[in-house]
């Protein structure tokens, strides 16, 4: 029986403590997780398709050349683009005095370069023609004679001119190589245009798709998961509301302990029934023994009275009435009523009756579930309405994907035009290589002429004795000079055009873009070129509010840090996310939760039958043990029978002589009393002892049971009364906590959505990369740098044309074979040589051109 009680109590405890929601955890395929307390751990927002924009730049080793070109441009235009002047011009505030400032501060360097270029273009052909005529007339190094006076210092001249010309050849060769490489950079720029436009414009589409997918993930998938968690809690309202109510009553109200105590009484009933039966048996046994004793004493009392009646005056001293029992067993309570009640209680299954009441108590969660079903369904309908609202909102956002078709069209158009440009770029490349090859021919002619001249003769050789190799070297140098005069104006014209185009773009477009000054002056700063006035023009253009600090440079900087579009573009001024995420305007969960209520007016934990059984049990234990104690403390007989028998023997001895018959009767009565004392008195004493033991055992077994029974009845009655009268208020108090849980789950979604939009959705590093790839790298690095590298390399070669012409003409005189100078200069009157070989007399009558002069 004890084992049964333990098992039942265990089951009751398990039922009462089973308050876990089902399912315990909620998960989905996106790594979202909610535990049993509805605390949500959100999965990461999907990264989306990887972006393909290339932000790397390969200068092909020409970066120093491009830096030189930029340094040169910064020298001729030391100040940045005059945005202030443009701003004044657009506002009609331009003054004449600003023209001088523009010319002095910004365009004087460009003007000098333009003038020098034009002079070079016009003067070089003229100088070349004059130089040709001059040589045809025998001057300008065109004579075939050489002054012997130059023999001694000819070696030094050959060496110096040769070194200088070699330096010019090296520098021109380096420029020629750079020109070749830069010529191929134009083709590379076209190919990069095709590649980068594909990847960058494709990334625009990918950025929109990734952003929309991320929005759908956070809004739709996130809300669906949140809805699952809330629906789980709604379906477990019996667990989340009913069990706390039940637990409050069970623990604080003592219902659990009261019912457990009643179940525990089932074991006491059986034990106490046995103890009470034993007690009743002891009482009956005592009564039986007492009746035997009374009968024996009555017989002896009658016999003695008869003897004493014939004895005479001698026997008057004996008191026969004292031969009686000392206690009254009729004073002992009748236990039959107690026995009947205990039998009635024990015949019933008190545990089953208590569990019936326990079932009513345990069904509180089920009662809560049933009574709140309509409210729960209303909240589920609200969630469905919110779901539709989100779907409608997402429908407008996902419609943005249709706009990507125009981006695809632009991409196709760019590819078509680039393919056409690449087709004709072959002609440009060949023309550029052809022009560069002219410089290559000039460099090769000068190098071969210098090499053949130096190797074909020495400075000590007579001018008319120089070898054919040396003479060929001189002719090669003059051929190079002729080519330089012929093509220099054309080269300068090409450099002039590309210089103005590339230089202006680099200095006034690319550099302001790189240092963000273009944005600050055009659209970022107050009173910008595009929009006048105070504040931030871009804030007015995009957000319709000039007071918002929104700048293009700030957007690119924030996007470079991979911030979310909402934060990078200050969209908080355009979209109030707190209003968007305020779900309470759409789904008023609080109002629905306030409707939660449960009717406990019919709740009965302690059934009338159980209550009657408990009362019977309590009454069955109500025994007046005082009467038992009083009677059990008395002796079995009023006198000691042995002592009384002895007195009879003494009396018999006294009357033996006079009345032998009476004496014999008295002795017989004395013996009989001794037998009664030995048998009946002994049995009564033993029965009293057994009754006392049974009574003690019963008192020990009963102990506080009556108080416990009454307390259990009072506790359950109080709980029932409380539930019936104030159960609804208790439910509302618990429902408040439940409502905080449900609303807290929705708040978690709102906070997650807000945080995702502010930090995760539409991370615009791709936007910064697209700008950097298309503008800073493609336009400014590939195209503009190629232009600047080309004119700078070509201009570098042209710069060394003039010293190369001078040194080539000078060296050709020392390499070419002259006429017989000894005969030309043998006249002593016209020329005299001192001991040091220096001329002393020069013919003064030669005023016209002569082949005899060096």
Coordinates of N, CA and C in Angstrom, one line a residue, residues 412-583:
X412 N 23.8 46.0 -72.5 CA 23.9 45.5 -73.9 C 24.4 46.6 -74.8
X413 N 23.8 47.8 -74.6 CA 24.2 48.9 -75.5 C 25.7 49.2 -75.4
X414 N 26.2 49.2 -74.1 CA 27.6 49.5 -73.9 C 28.5 48.4 -74.6
X415 N 28.1 47.2 -74.4 CA 28.8 46.1 -75.0 C 28.8 46.2 -76.5
X416 N 27.7 46.6 -77.1 CA 27.6 46.8 -78.6 C 28.6 47.9 -79.1
X417 N 28.5 49.0 -78.4 CA 29.4 50.1 -78.8 C 30.9 49.8 -78.5
X418 N 31.2 49.1 -77.5 CA 32.6 48.8 -77.2 C 33.1 47.8 -78.2
X419 N 32.2 46.8 -78.6 CA 32.6 45.9 -79.7 C 32.9 46.6 -81.0
X420 N 32.1 47.6 -81.3 CA 32.4 48.4 -82.5 C 33.7 49.2 -82.3
X421 N 33.8 49.8 -81.1 CA 35.1 50.5 -80.9 C 36.3 49.6 -81.0
X422 N 36.2 48.4 -80.4 CA 37.3 47.5 -80.5 C 37.6 47.1 -81.9
X423 N 36.6 47.0 -82.8 CA 36.8 46.7 -84.2 C 37.6 47.7 -84.9
X424 N 37.3 49.0 -84.6 CA 38.0 50.1 -85.2 C 39.3 50.5 -84.5
X425 N 39.4 50.0 -83.2 CA 40.5 50.4 -82.4 C 41.8 49.8 -83.0
X426 N 41.7 48.8 -83.9 CA 42.9 48.2 -84.5 C 43.6 49.2 -85.4
X427 N 42.7 50.0 -86.1 CA 43.3 51.1 -86.9 C 44.0 52.1 -86.1
X428 N 43.4 52.5 -84.9 CA 44.0 53.4 -84.0 C 45.3 52.9 -83.5
X429 N 45.3 51.6 -83.1 CA 46.5 51.0 -82.6 C 47.6 51.0 -83.6
X430 N 47.2 50.6 -84.9 CA 48.3 50.6 -85.9 C 48.8 52.0 -86.2
X431 N 47.9 53.0 -86.2 CA 48.4 54.3 -86.4 C 49.3 54.8 -85.3
X432 N 48.9 54.5 -84.1 CA 49.8 54.8 -82.9 C 51.1 54.1 -83.0
X433 N 51.1 52.8 -83.3 CA 52.3 52.1 -83.5 C 53.2 52.6 -84.6
X434 N 52.5 53.0 -85.7 CA 53.2 53.6 -86.8 C 53.9 54.9 -86.4
X435 N 53.2 55.8 -85.8 CA 53.9 57.0 -85.3 C 55.0 56.7 -84.3
X436 N 54.7 55.8 -83.4 CA 55.8 55.4 -82.5 C 57.0 54.8 -83.2
X437 N 56.7 54.1 -84.2 CA 57.8 53.4 -85.0 C 58.7 54.5 -85.6
X438 N 58.1 55.6 -86.0 CA 58.9 56.7 -86.6 C 60.0 57.1 -85.5
X439 N 59.5 57.2 -84.3 CA 60.5 57.6 -83.2 C 61.5 56.4 -83.1
X440 N 61.0 55.2 -83.2 CA 61.9 54.1 -83.1 C 62.9 54.1 -84.2
X441 N 62.5 54.5 -85.4 CA 63.5 54.6 -86.5 C 64.5 55.7 -86.2
X442 N 64.0 56.8 -85.7 CA 64.9 57.9 -85.4 C 65.9 57.5 -84.3
X443 N 65.4 56.8 -83.3 CA 66.3 56.4 -82.2 C 67.3 55.4 -82.8
X444 N 66.9 54.4 -83.6 CA 67.8 53.4 -84.2 C 68.8 54.1 -85.1
X445 N 68.3 55.0 -85.9 CA 69.3 55.7 -86.8 C 70.4 56.4 -86.0
X446 N 69.9 57.1 -85.0 CA 70.9 57.9 -84.2 C 71.8 56.9 -83.4
X447 N 71.3 55.8 -82.9 CA 72.2 54.9 -82.2 C 73.1 54.2 -83.1
X448 N 72.6 53.8 -84.3 CA 73.6 53.1 -85.3 C 74.6 54.1 -85.8
X449 N 74.1 55.4 -86.0 CA 75.0 56.4 -86.5 C 76.1 56.7 -85.5
X450 N 75.7 56.8 -84.2 CA 76.7 57.0 -83.2 C 77.7 55.8 -83.1
X451 N 77.1 54.6 -83.1 CA 77.9 53.4 -83.0 C 78.9 53.2 -84.1
X452 N 78.4 53.4 -85.4 CA 79.2 53.2 -86.6 C 80.3 54.3 -86.7
X453 N 79.9 55.6 -86.3 CA 80.8 56.7 -86.3 C 82.0 56.5 -85.3
X454 N 81.6 56.0 -84.1 CA 82.7 55.8 -83.1 C 83.6 54.6 -83.4
X455 N 82.9 53.6 -84.0 CA 83.7 52.4 -84.3 C 84.5 52.5 -85.6
X456 N 84.0 53.4 -86.5 CA 84.6 53.4 -87.9 C 85.8 54.3 -88.0
X457 N 86.0 55.2 -87.0 CA 87.2 56.1 -87.1 C 87.5 56.5 -85.7
X458 N 88.7 57.1 -85.6 CA 89.2 57.7 -84.3 C 89.4 59.2 -84.5
X459 N 89.5 59.9 -83.4 CA 89.7 61.3 -83.5 C 91.0 61.8 -84.2
X460 N 92.0 60.9 -84.2 CA 93.3 61.2 -84.8 C 93.3 61.0 -86.3
X461 N 92.3 60.3 -86.8 CA 92.3 60.1 -88.3 C 92.1 61.4 -89.0
X462 N 92.8 61.6 -90.1 CA 92.5 62.8 -91.0 C 91.1 62.7 -91.4
X463 N 90.5 63.9 -91.6 CA 89.1 64.0 -92.0 C 88.8 63.3 -93.4
X464 N 89.9 63.4 -94.3 CA 89.7 62.8 -95.6 C 90.1 61.3 -95.6
X465 N 90.5 60.8 -94.5 CA 90.9 59.4 -94.4 C 89.9 58.5 -93.6
X466 N 88.8 59.1 -93.2 CA 87.8 58.4 -92.4 C 87.2 57.2 -93.2
X467 N 86.9 56.1 -92.5 CA 86.4 54.9 -93.2 C 85.0 55.1 -93.7
X468 N 84.5 54.2 -94.5 CA 83.2 54.3 -95.0 C 82.2 54.0 -93.9
X469 N 82.6 53.2 -92.9 CA 81.7 52.9 -91.8 C 81.4 54.2 -91.0
X470 N 82.5 54.9 -90.8 CA 82.3 56.2 -90.1 C 81.5 57.2 -90.9
X471 N 81.7 57.2 -92.2 CA 80.9 58.1 -93.0 C 79.4 57.7 -93.0
X472 N 79.2 56.4 -93.1 CA 77.8 55.9 -93.0 C 77.1 56.3 -91.7
X473 N 77.9 56.3 -90.6 CA 77.4 56.7 -89.3 C 76.9 58.1 -89.4
X474 N 77.8 59.0 -90.0 CA 77.4 60.4 -90.1 C 76.1 60.6 -90.9
X475 N 76.0 59.8 -92.0 CA 74.8 59.9 -92.8 C 73.6 59.5 -92.1
X476 N 73.7 58.4 -91.2 CA 72.6 58.0 -90.5 C 72.1 59.0 -89.5
X477 N 73.1 59.7 -88.9 CA 72.7 60.8 -87.9 C 71.9 61.9 -88.6
X478 N 72.4 62.2 -89.8 CA 71.7 63.3 -90.6 C 70.3 62.8 -91.1
X479 N 70.2 61.5 -91.3 CA 68.9 61.0 -91.7 C 67.9 61.1 -90.5
X480 N 68.4 60.8 -89.3 CA 67.6 61.0 -88.2 C 67.2 62.4 -88.0
X481 N 68.1 63.3 -88.2 CA 67.8 64.8 -88.1 C 66.7 65.1 -89.1
X482 N 66.8 64.6 -90.3 CA 65.8 64.9 -91.3 C 64.4 64.4 -90.9
X483 N 64.4 63.2 -90.4 CA 63.1 62.6 -89.9 C 62.5 63.4 -88.8
X484 N 63.4 63.9 -87.9 CA 62.9 64.7 -86.8 C 62.3 66.0 -87.2
X485 N 62.9 66.7 -88.2 CA 62.3 67.9 -88.8 C 61.0 67.6 -89.5
X486 N 61.0 66.5 -90.2 CA 59.8 66.2 -91.0 C 58.6 65.9 -90.1
X487 N 58.8 65.1 -89.1 CA 57.6 64.6 -88.3 C 57.4 65.3 -87.0
X488 N 58.3 66.1 -86.6 CA 58.2 66.8 -85.3 C 56.9 67.6 -85.1
X489 N 56.5 68.3 -86.1 CA 55.3 69.2 -86.1 C 54.0 68.3 -86.0
X490 N 54.0 67.1 -86.7 CA 52.9 66.2 -86.6 C 52.8 65.6 -85.2
X491 N 54.0 65.2 -84.7 CA 54.0 64.6 -83.4 C 53.5 65.6 -82.3
X492 N 53.9 66.9 -82.5 CA 53.5 67.9 -81.5 C 52.0 68.2 -81.6
X493 N 51.5 68.2 -82.8 CA 50.1 68.4 -83.0 C 49.3 67.3 -82.3
X494 N 49.7 66.1 -82.5 CA 49.1 65.0 -81.8 C 49.2 65.1 -80.3
X495 N 50.4 65.4 -79.8 CA 50.6 65.6 -78.3 C 49.8 66.8 -77.8
X496 N 49.7 67.8 -78.7 CA 48.9 69.0 -78.3 C 47.4 68.7 -78.0
X497 N 46.9 68.0 -78.9 CA 45.4 67.6 -78.8 C 45.2 66.7 -77.6
X498 N 46.0 65.6 -77.5 CA 45.8 64.7 -76.4 C 46.2 65.3 -75.1
X499 N 47.1 66.2 -75.0 CA 47.5 66.9 -73.8 C 46.3 67.7 -73.3
X500 N 45.7 68.5 -74.2 CA 44.6 69.3 -73.7 C 43.4 68.4 -73.2
X501 N 43.2 67.3 -74.0 CA 42.1 66.4 -73.6 C 42.3 65.7 -72.2
X502 N 43.4 65.0 -72.2 CA 43.8 64.2 -71.0 C 44.1 65.1 -69.8
X503 N 44.9 66.1 -70.1 CA 45.3 67.0 -69.0 C 44.1 67.7 -68.3
X504 N 43.2 68.2 -69.1 CA 42.1 68.9 -68.6 C 41.2 67.9 -67.8
X505 N 41.0 66.7 -68.3 CA 40.2 65.7 -67.6 C 40.8 65.3 -66.3
X506 N 42.1 65.1 -66.3 CA 42.8 64.7 -65.1 C 42.8 65.8 -64.0
X507 N 43.1 67.0 -64.4 CA 43.3 68.0 -63.4 C 41.9 68.6 -62.9
X508 N 41.0 68.6 -63.8 CA 39.7 69.3 -63.5 C 38.5 68.3 -63.3
X509 N 38.7 67.1 -63.6 CA 37.6 66.1 -63.4 C 38.1 65.0 -62.4
X510 N 39.1 64.3 -62.8 CA 39.5 63.1 -62.0 C 40.1 63.5 -60.6
X511 N 41.0 64.5 -60.6 CA 41.5 64.8 -59.3 C 40.4 65.4 -58.3
X512 N 39.5 66.2 -58.8 CA 38.4 66.6 -57.9 C 37.5 65.4 -57.5
X513 N 37.4 64.4 -58.4 CA 36.6 63.3 -58.0 C 37.3 62.4 -57.0
X514 N 38.7 62.3 -57.1 CA 39.4 61.5 -56.2 C 39.4 62.1 -54.8
X515 N 39.6 63.4 -54.7 CA 39.7 64.0 -53.4 C 38.3 64.5 -52.9
X516 N 37.3 64.2 -53.7 CA 35.9 64.4 -53.3 C 35.5 65.9 -53.3
X517 N 36.5 66.8 -53.8 CA 36.2 68.2 -53.8 C 35.1 68.5 -54.8
X518 N 35.0 67.7 -55.9 CA 34.0 67.9 -56.9 C 32.6 67.8 -56.3
X519 N 32.4 66.8 -55.4 CA 31.1 66.6 -54.8 C 30.8 67.8 -53.8
X520 N 31.8 68.2 -53.1 CA 31.6 69.2 -52.1 C 31.2 70.5 -52.8
X521 N 31.8 70.8 -53.9 CA 31.4 72.1 -54.6 C 30.2 72.0 -55.5
X522 N 30.0 70.8 -56.1 CA 28.8 70.7 -57.0 C 27.5 70.4 -56.3
X523 N 27.5 69.5 -55.4 CA 26.2 69.1 -54.8 C 26.2 68.9 -53.3
X524 N 27.4 68.8 -52.7 CA 27.5 68.5 -51.3 C 27.3 69.8 -50.4
X525 N 28.1 70.7 -50.6 CA 28.2 71.8 -49.7 C 27.0 72.8 -49.8
X526 N 26.9 73.7 -48.8 CA 25.9 74.7 -48.9 C 26.2 75.7 -50.0
X527 N 25.2 76.2 -50.7 CA 25.4 77.1 -51.8 C 26.2 76.5 -52.9
X528 N 25.9 75.3 -53.3 CA 26.7 74.6 -54.3 C 26.4 75.1 -55.7
X529 N 27.2 74.6 -56.6 CA 27.1 75.1 -58.0 C 25.7 74.7 -58.6
X530 N 25.3 73.5 -58.3 CA 24.0 73.0 -59.0 C 22.8 73.7 -58.3
X531 N 22.8 73.7 -57.0 CA 21.6 74.3 -56.3 C 22.1 75.3 -55.3
X532 N 21.7 76.5 -55.4 CA 22.1 77.6 -54.5 C 21.3 77.5 -53.2
X533 N 21.8 78.2 -52.2 CA 21.1 78.3 -51.0 C 21.9 77.7 -49.9
X534 N 21.4 77.7 -48.7 CA 22.1 77.1 -47.5 C 21.6 75.7 -47.4
X535 N 22.3 75.0 -46.5 CA 22.0 73.6 -46.3 C 22.7 72.6 -47.2
X536 N 22.1 71.5 -47.4 CA 22.7 70.4 -48.2 C 21.8 70.1 -49.4
X537 N 22.3 70.4 -50.6 CA 21.4 70.2 -51.8 C 21.0 68.8 -52.0
X538 N 21.9 67.8 -51.8 CA 21.5 66.4 -52.0 C 20.4 66.0 -51.0
X539 N 20.4 66.6 -49.9 CA 19.3 66.3 -48.9 C 18.0 66.8 -49.5
X540 N 18.0 67.9 -50.2 CA 16.8 68.4 -50.8 C 16.4 67.6 -52.0
X541 N 17.4 67.1 -52.8 CA 17.1 66.4 -54.1 C 16.5 65.0 -53.7
X542 N 17.1 64.3 -52.7 CA 16.7 63.0 -52.4 C 15.6 62.9 -51.3
X543 N 15.9 63.7 -50.2 CA 15.1 63.6 -49.0 C 14.1 64.8 -48.9
X544 N 14.1 65.8 -49.8 CA 13.3 66.9 -49.8 C 13.5 67.7 -48.5
X545 N 14.7 67.8 -48.0 CA 15.0 68.5 -46.8 C 16.5 68.9 -46.8
X546 N 16.7 70.2 -47.1 CA 18.1 70.7 -47.2 C 18.8 70.7 -45.8
X547 N 18.1 70.6 -44.7 CA 18.8 70.6 -43.4 C 19.4 69.3 -43.1
X548 N 19.1 68.3 -43.9 CA 19.7 66.9 -43.6 C 21.1 66.8 -44.2
X549 N 22.0 66.5 -43.4 CA 23.4 66.4 -43.8 C 23.6 65.1 -44.7
X550 N 23.2 65.2 -45.9 CA 23.4 64.1 -46.9 C 24.3 64.6 -48.0
X551 N 25.4 64.0 -48.1 CA 26.4 64.4 -49.1 C 26.8 63.2 -50.0
X552 N 27.2 63.5 -51.2 CA 27.7 62.4 -52.1 C 28.9 61.8 -51.5
X553 N 29.8 62.6 -51.1 CA 31.1 62.1 -50.5 C 30.8 61.3 -49.2
X554 N 29.9 61.7 -48.4 CA 29.5 61.0 -47.3 C 28.9 59.6 -47.6
X555 N 28.0 59.6 -48.6 CA 27.4 58.3 -49.1 C 28.5 57.4 -49.5
X556 N 29.5 57.8 -50.4 CA 30.5 57.0 -50.8 C 31.4 56.5 -49.7
X557 N 31.7 57.4 -48.7 CA 32.5 57.0 -47.6 C 31.8 56.0 -46.7
X558 N 30.5 56.2 -46.5 CA 29.8 55.2 -45.7 C 29.6 53.9 -46.4
X559 N 29.4 54.0 -47.7 CA 29.3 52.7 -48.4 C 30.6 52.0 -48.5
X560 N 31.7 52.8 -48.5 CA 33.0 52.1 -48.5 C 33.2 51.4 -47.2
X561 N 32.5 51.8 -46.1 CA 32.6 51.1 -44.9 C 31.6 49.9 -44.8
X562 N 30.9 49.7 -45.9 CA 29.9 48.6 -46.0 C 28.7 48.8 -45.0
X563 N 28.3 50.0 -44.9 CA 27.1 50.3 -44.1 C 25.9 49.9 -44.8
X564 N 24.8 49.8 -44.1 CA 23.5 49.5 -44.7 C 23.0 50.8 -45.5
X565 N 22.3 50.6 -46.5 CA 21.8 51.7 -47.3 C 21.0 52.7 -46.5
X566 N 20.2 52.2 -45.6 CA 19.4 53.0 -44.7 C 20.2 54.0 -43.9
X567 N 21.3 53.5 -43.4 CA 22.2 54.4 -42.6 C 23.1 55.3 -43.5
X568 N 23.6 54.7 -44.5 CA 24.6 55.4 -45.4 C 23.9 56.5 -46.1
X569 N 22.7 56.4 -46.5 CA 22.0 57.4 -47.2 C 21.0 58.2 -46.4
X570 N 21.1 58.1 -45.1 CA 20.3 58.9 -44.2 C 18.8 58.7 -44.5
X571 N 18.3 57.5 -44.8 CA 17.0 57.3 -45.2 C 16.0 57.4 -44.0
X572 N 16.6 57.5 -42.8 CA 15.8 57.7 -41.6 C 14.9 58.9 -41.7
X573 N 15.4 59.9 -42.5 CA 14.6 61.1 -42.6 C 13.5 60.9 -43.6
X574 N 13.5 59.9 -44.5 CA 12.5 59.7 -45.5 C 11.5 58.6 -45.0
X575 N 12.1 57.6 -44.3 CA 11.3 56.5 -43.8 C 11.4 56.4 -42.3
X576 N 10.3 56.5 -41.6 CA 10.3 56.4 -40.1 C 10.1 54.9 -39.8
X577 N 11.3 54.2 -39.6 CA 11.2 52.8 -39.4 C 10.4 52.4 -38.1
X578 N 10.5 53.3 -37.1 CA 9.8 53.0 -35.9 C 8.3 53.0 -36.2
X579 N 7.8 53.8 -37.1 CA 6.4 53.7 -37.5 C 6.1 52.5 -38.3
X580 N 7.0 52.1 -39.1 CA 6.8 50.9 -40.0 C 6.8 49.7 -39.1
X581 N 7.7 49.6 -38.1 CA 7.8 48.4 -37.3 C 6.9 48.4 -36.1
X582 N 6.0 49.5 -36.0 CA 5.1 49.6 -34.9 C 3.9 48.7 -35.3
X583 N 4.0 47.4 -35.0 CA 3.0 46.5 -35.4 C 1.7 46.7 -34.6

